[in-house]
Short mmCIF file of C-alpha atoms in Angstrom, two decimals:
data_model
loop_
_atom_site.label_atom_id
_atom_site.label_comp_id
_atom_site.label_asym_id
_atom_site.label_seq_id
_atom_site.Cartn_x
_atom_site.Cartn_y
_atom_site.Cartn_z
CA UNK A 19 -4.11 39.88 -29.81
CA UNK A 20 -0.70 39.93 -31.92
CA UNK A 21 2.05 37.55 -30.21
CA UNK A 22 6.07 38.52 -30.82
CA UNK A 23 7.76 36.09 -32.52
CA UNK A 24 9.84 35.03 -28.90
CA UNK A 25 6.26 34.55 -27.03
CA UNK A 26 5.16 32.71 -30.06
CA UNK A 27 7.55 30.29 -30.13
CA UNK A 28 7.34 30.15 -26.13
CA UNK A 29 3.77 29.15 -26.67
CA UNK A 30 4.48 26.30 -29.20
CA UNK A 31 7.37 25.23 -27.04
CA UNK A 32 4.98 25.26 -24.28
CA UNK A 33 2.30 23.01 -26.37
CA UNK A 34 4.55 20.79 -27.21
CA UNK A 35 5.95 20.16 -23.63
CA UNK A 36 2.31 19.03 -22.22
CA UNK A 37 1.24 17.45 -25.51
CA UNK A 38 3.91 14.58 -24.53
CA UNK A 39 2.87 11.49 -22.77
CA UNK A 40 4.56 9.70 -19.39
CA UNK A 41 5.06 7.25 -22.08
CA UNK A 42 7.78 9.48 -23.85
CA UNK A 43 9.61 9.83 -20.73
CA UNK A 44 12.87 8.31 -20.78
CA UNK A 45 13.97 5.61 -18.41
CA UNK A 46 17.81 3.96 -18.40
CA UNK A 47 16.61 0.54 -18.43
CA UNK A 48 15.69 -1.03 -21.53
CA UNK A 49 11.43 -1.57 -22.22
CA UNK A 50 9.79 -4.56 -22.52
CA UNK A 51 6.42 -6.08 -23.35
CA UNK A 52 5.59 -9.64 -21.76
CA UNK A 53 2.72 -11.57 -21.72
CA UNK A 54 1.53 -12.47 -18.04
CA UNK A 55 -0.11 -15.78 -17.41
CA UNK A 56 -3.52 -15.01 -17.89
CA UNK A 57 -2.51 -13.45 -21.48
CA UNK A 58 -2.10 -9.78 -20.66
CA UNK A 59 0.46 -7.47 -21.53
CA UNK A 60 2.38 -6.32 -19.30
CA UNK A 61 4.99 -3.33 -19.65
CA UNK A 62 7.66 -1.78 -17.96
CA UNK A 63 7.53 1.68 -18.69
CA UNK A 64 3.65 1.59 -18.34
CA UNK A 65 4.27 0.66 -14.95
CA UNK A 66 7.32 3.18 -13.90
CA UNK A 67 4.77 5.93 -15.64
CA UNK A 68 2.90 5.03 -12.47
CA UNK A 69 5.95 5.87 -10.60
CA UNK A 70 5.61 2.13 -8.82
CA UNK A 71 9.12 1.10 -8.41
CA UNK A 72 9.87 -2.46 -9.60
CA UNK A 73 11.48 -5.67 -8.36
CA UNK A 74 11.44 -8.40 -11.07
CA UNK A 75 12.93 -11.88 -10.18
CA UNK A 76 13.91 -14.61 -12.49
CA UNK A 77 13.12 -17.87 -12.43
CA UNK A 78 11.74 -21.48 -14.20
CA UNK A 79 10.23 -24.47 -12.76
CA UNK A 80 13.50 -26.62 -12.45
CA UNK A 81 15.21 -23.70 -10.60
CA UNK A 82 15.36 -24.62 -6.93
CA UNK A 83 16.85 -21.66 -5.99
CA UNK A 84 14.67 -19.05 -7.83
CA UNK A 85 12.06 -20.74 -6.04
CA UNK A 86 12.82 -20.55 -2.33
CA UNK A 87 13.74 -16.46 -3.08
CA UNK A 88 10.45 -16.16 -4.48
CA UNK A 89 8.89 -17.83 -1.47
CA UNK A 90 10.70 -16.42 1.05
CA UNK A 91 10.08 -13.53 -0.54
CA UNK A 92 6.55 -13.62 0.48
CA UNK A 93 6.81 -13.18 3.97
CA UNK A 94 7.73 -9.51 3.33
CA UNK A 95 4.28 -9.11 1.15
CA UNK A 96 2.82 -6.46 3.43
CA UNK A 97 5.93 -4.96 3.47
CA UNK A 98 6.68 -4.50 0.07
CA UNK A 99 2.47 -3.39 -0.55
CA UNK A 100 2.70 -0.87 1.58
CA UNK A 101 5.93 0.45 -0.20
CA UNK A 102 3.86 0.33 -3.43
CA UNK A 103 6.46 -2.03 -4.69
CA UNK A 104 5.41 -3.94 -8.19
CA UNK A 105 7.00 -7.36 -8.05
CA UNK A 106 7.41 -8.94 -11.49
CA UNK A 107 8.17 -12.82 -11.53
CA UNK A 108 9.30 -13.42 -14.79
CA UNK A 109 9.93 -17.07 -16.14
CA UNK A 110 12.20 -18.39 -18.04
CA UNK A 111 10.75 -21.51 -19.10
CA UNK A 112 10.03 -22.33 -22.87
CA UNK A 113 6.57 -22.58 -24.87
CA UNK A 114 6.35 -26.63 -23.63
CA UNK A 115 6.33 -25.55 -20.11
CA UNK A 116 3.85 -22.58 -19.88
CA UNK A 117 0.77 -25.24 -18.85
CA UNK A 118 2.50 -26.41 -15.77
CA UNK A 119 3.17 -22.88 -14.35
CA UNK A 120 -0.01 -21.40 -13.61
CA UNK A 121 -0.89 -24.35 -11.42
CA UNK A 122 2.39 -24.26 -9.67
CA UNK A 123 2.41 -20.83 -8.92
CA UNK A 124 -1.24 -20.90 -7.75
CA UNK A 125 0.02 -23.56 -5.36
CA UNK A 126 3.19 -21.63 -4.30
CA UNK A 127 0.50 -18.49 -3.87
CA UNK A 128 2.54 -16.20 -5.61
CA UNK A 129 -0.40 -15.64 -7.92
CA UNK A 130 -1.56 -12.82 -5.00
CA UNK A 131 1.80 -11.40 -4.79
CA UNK A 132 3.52 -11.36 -8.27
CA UNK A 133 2.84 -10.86 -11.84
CA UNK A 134 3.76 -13.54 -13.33
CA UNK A 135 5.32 -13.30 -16.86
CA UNK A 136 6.33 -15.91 -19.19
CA UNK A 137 9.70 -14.95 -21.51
CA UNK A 138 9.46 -17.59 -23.71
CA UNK A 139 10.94 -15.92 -26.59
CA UNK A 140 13.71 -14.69 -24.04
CA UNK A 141 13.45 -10.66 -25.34
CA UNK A 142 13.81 -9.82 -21.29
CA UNK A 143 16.85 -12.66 -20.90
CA UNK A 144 18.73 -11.09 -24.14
CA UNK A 145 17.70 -7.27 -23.42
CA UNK A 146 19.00 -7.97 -19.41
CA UNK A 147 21.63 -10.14 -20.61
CA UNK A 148 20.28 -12.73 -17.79
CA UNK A 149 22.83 -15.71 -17.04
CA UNK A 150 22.08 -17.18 -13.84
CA UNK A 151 18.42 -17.85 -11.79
CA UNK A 152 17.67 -16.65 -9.80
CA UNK A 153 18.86 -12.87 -11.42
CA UNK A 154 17.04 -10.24 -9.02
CA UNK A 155 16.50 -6.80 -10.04
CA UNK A 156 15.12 -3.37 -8.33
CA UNK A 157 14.45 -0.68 -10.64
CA UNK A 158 13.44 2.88 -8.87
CA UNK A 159 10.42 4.82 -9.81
CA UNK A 160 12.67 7.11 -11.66
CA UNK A 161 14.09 3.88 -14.16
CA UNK A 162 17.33 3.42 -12.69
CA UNK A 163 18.58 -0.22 -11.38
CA UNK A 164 19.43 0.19 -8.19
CA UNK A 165 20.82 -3.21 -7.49
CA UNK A 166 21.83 -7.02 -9.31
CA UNK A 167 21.55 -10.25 -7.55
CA UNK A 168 22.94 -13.29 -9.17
CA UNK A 169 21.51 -16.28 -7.96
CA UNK A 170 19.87 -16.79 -4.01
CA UNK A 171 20.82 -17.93 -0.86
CA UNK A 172 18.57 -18.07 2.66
CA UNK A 173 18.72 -15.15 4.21
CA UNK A 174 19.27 -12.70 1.00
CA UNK A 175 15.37 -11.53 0.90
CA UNK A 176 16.24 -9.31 3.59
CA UNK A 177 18.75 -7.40 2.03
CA UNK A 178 16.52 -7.35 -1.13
CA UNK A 179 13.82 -5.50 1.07
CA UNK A 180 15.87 -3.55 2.88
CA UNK A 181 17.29 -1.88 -0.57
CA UNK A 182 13.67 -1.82 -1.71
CA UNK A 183 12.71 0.15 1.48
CA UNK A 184 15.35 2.71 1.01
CA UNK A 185 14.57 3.40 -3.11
CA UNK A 186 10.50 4.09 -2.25
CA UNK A 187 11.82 6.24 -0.01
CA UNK A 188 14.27 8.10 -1.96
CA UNK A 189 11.91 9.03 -4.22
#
């Protein structure tokens, strides 16, 4: 069987298109590779190629505030499972700290809930430009932020899974 040139190149282009991984797709926000706290990587665009959308929350053990959001936070865990949500807690603390935190978040019980990810070399603070903890961000399952909270105060976990609610459903 003898091909034109035009279906040829329709074939190739065709080839090409399903040769290409998820991983090739291209999301606004910036990637990142951290290390979670039982030493596995864990990255972003692996995750939105799962089309989970994703909250990530800042925080560090001598942030009061990042603390009560993640802990209030938990009361909406059936919630945001059922939504399919992937909640990244990343710290912030340095290398000297990274002992104390799995036992703190074990007894917090966010070990259930969130990934826990250590940015000790601070590539997710420079690449997010972070400033103030706790910073809270929802990313879409398409790789668009959807919303920026800058800092916490009681009562703002609702409004954080209220937008989350509305971007699972919008796509």
């Amino acid at each position: 069987m003898f091909y034109t040139y035009k279906q040829f190149r329709l074939i190739v282009l065709l080839l090409i298109i399903s040769s290409c991984t998820k991983s090739q797709q291209e999301y606004s926000v910036s990637d990142f590779t951290l290390t979670d706290v039982f030493g596995n990587d864990v990255n972003l665009y692996d995750i939105l190629d799962n089309r989970k959308p994703v909250l990530i929350v800042t925080w560090t053990l001598w942030a009061k505030e990042s603390i009560k959001e993640l802990d209030a936070l938990l009361s909406y865990t059936d919630e945001l499972k059922s939504l399919n949500i992937q909640t990244l807690a990343i710290s912030m603390d340095t290398k000297r700290s990274v002992p104390g935190i799995l036992p703190f978040v074990v007894e917090h019980n966010w070990i259930f809930f969130y990934r826990i990810l250590l940015d000790t070399t601070e590539v997710f603070r420079k690449l997010y430009n972070i400033q103030t903890l706790p910073t809270t961000i929802a990313i879409d399952r398409t790789g668009d932020i959807c919303f920026n909270w800058f800092g916490y105060k009681s009562g703002d976990e609702k409004m954080v899974v209220d937008t989350l609610m509305v971007i699972s459903k919008d796509n």
